[in-house]
């Protein structure tokens, strides 16, 4: 009987290393799963990151003939044109001469005479400004005649006036951003008497 008890003991000791082999196998399989999941996550991130930049740089073609497609095409053309203009700093600026304005300033006795030029992004905007010139001139006249001589005497006041004129013109044009309307206002002459 003593021999019978000793025989099962070596069988148990032979089975003991088997669970260690199973643990190592599970660890290796777990690491492989983690590596595959990590690589999949990186590949997904790169896919979405590259497709997002492609979406912004190259618009996806929409159905032909729909208004949304035309608006998307116009927006993409405008973005391409902006990039082209910014990429070519050697292109000469486009200016539009507004009228020569002579207005009586508030407070009596002072007269302001100025010739104004505005800078726009391209020839198309120049034509738009020309089409709205009567309304633009009216708004600029009203703005200039609302000032006092003291309001336009300093350099800072003139710069502020340039910004006010730009905003008034862009309101007339319905411009949403600088590239839709006037980019800057320049005084060719500025005389207060």
JSON list of N, CA, C and O in Angstrom, two decimals, residues 5-15:
[
{"chain": "A", "resi": 5, "resn": "UNK", "atom": "N", "xyz": [0.64, 4.64, -2.78]},
{"chain": "A", "resi": 5, "resn": "UNK", "atom": "CA", "xyz": [0.55, 6.05, -2.46]},
{"chain": "A", "resi": 5, "resn": "UNK", "atom": "C", "xyz": [1.68, 6.84, -3.10]},
{"chain": "A", "resi": 5, "resn": "UNK", "atom": "O", "xyz": [1.50, 7.98, -3.48]},
{"chain": "A", "resi": 6, "resn": "UNK", "atom": "N", "xyz": [2.83, 6.25, -3.27]},
{"chain": "A", "resi": 6, "resn": "UNK", "atom": "CA", "xyz": [3.96, 6.95, -3.84]},
{"chain": "A", "resi": 6, "resn": "UNK", "atom": "C", "xyz": [3.80, 7.12, -5.34]},
{"chain": "A", "resi": 6, "resn": "UNK", "atom": "O", "xyz": [4.26, 8.10, -5.90]},
{"chain": "A", "resi": 7, "resn": "UNK", "atom": "N", "xyz": [3.11, 6.26, -6.00]},
{"chain": "A", "resi": 7, "resn": "UNK", "atom": "CA", "xyz": [2.96, 6.35, -7.44]},
{"chain": "A", "resi": 7, "resn": "UNK", "atom": "C", "xyz": [2.15, 7.57, -7.86]},
{"chain": "A", "resi": 7, "resn": "UNK", "atom": "O", "xyz": [2.53, 8.27, -8.79]},
{"chain": "A", "resi": 8, "resn": "UNK", "atom": "N", "xyz": [1.04, 7.90, -7.18]},
{"chain": "A", "resi": 8, "resn": "UNK", "atom": "CA", "xyz": [0.31, 9.09, -7.61]},
{"chain": "A", "resi": 8, "resn": "UNK", "atom": "C", "xyz": [1.08, 10.38, -7.34]},
{"chain": "A", "resi": 8, "resn": "UNK", "atom": "O", "xyz": [0.90, 11.38, -8.01]},
{"chain": "A", "resi": 9, "resn": "UNK", "atom": "N", "xyz": [1.95, 10.43, -6.40]},
{"chain": "A", "resi": 9, "resn": "UNK", "atom": "CA", "xyz": [2.68, 11.65, -6.08]},
{"chain": "A", "resi": 9, "resn": "UNK", "atom": "C", "xyz": [3.53, 12.12, -7.25]},
{"chain": "A", "resi": 9, "resn": "UNK", "atom": "O", "xyz": [3.53, 13.31, -7.58]},
{"chain": "A", "resi": 10, "resn": "UNK", "atom": "N", "xyz": [4.30, 11.24, -7.94]},
{"chain": "A", "resi": 10, "resn": "UNK", "atom": "CA", "xyz": [5.07, 11.72, -9.07]},
{"chain": "A", "resi": 10, "resn": "UNK", "atom": "C", "xyz": [4.17, 12.21, -10.20]},
{"chain": "A", "resi": 10, "resn": "UNK", "atom": "O", "xyz": [4.53, 13.13, -10.93]},
{"chain": "A", "resi": 11, "resn": "UNK", "atom": "N", "xyz": [2.99, 11.69, -10.37]},
{"chain": "A", "resi": 11, "resn": "UNK", "atom": "CA", "xyz": [2.08, 12.15, -11.42]},
{"chain": "A", "resi": 11, "resn": "UNK", "atom": "C", "xyz": [1.63, 13.57, -11.14]},
{"chain": "A", "resi": 11, "resn": "UNK", "atom": "O", "xyz": [1.48, 14.39, -12.04]},
{"chain": "A", "resi": 12, "resn": "UNK", "atom": "N", "xyz": [1.39, 13.91, -9.90]},
{"chain": "A", "resi": 12, "resn": "UNK", "atom": "CA", "xyz": [0.99, 15.27, -9.53]},
{"chain": "A", "resi": 12, "resn": "UNK", "atom": "C", "xyz": [2.14, 16.25, -9.78]},
{"chain": "A", "resi": 12, "resn": "UNK", "atom": "O", "xyz": [1.93, 17.36, -10.22]},
{"chain": "A", "resi": 13, "resn": "UNK", "atom": "N", "xyz": [3.35, 15.85, -9.50]},
{"chain": "A", "resi": 13, "resn": "UNK", "atom": "CA", "xyz": [4.48, 16.74, -9.71]},
{"chain": "A", "resi": 13, "resn": "UNK", "atom": "C", "xyz": [4.75, 16.94, -11.20]},
{"chain": "A", "resi": 13, "resn": "UNK", "atom": "O", "xyz": [5.23, 17.97, -11.61]},
{"chain": "A", "resi": 14, "resn": "UNK", "atom": "N", "xyz": [4.42, 15.96, -12.04]},
{"chain": "A", "resi": 14, "resn": "UNK", "atom": "CA", "xyz": [4.59, 16.12, -13.47]},
{"chain": "A", "resi": 14, "resn": "UNK", "atom": "C", "xyz": [3.55, 17.07, -14.04]},
{"chain": "A", "resi": 14, "resn": "UNK", "atom": "O", "xyz": [3.79, 17.77, -15.01]},
{"chain": "A", "resi": 15, "resn": "UNK", "atom": "N", "xyz": [2.38, 17.14, -13.43]},
{"chain": "A", "resi": 15, "resn": "UNK", "atom": "CA", "xyz": [1.33, 18.04, -13.90]},
{"chain": "A", "resi": 15, "resn": "UNK", "atom": "C", "xyz": [1.55, 19.48, -13.44]},
{"chain": "A", "resi": 15, "resn": "UNK", "atom": "O", "xyz": [1.00, 20.40, -13.99]}
]
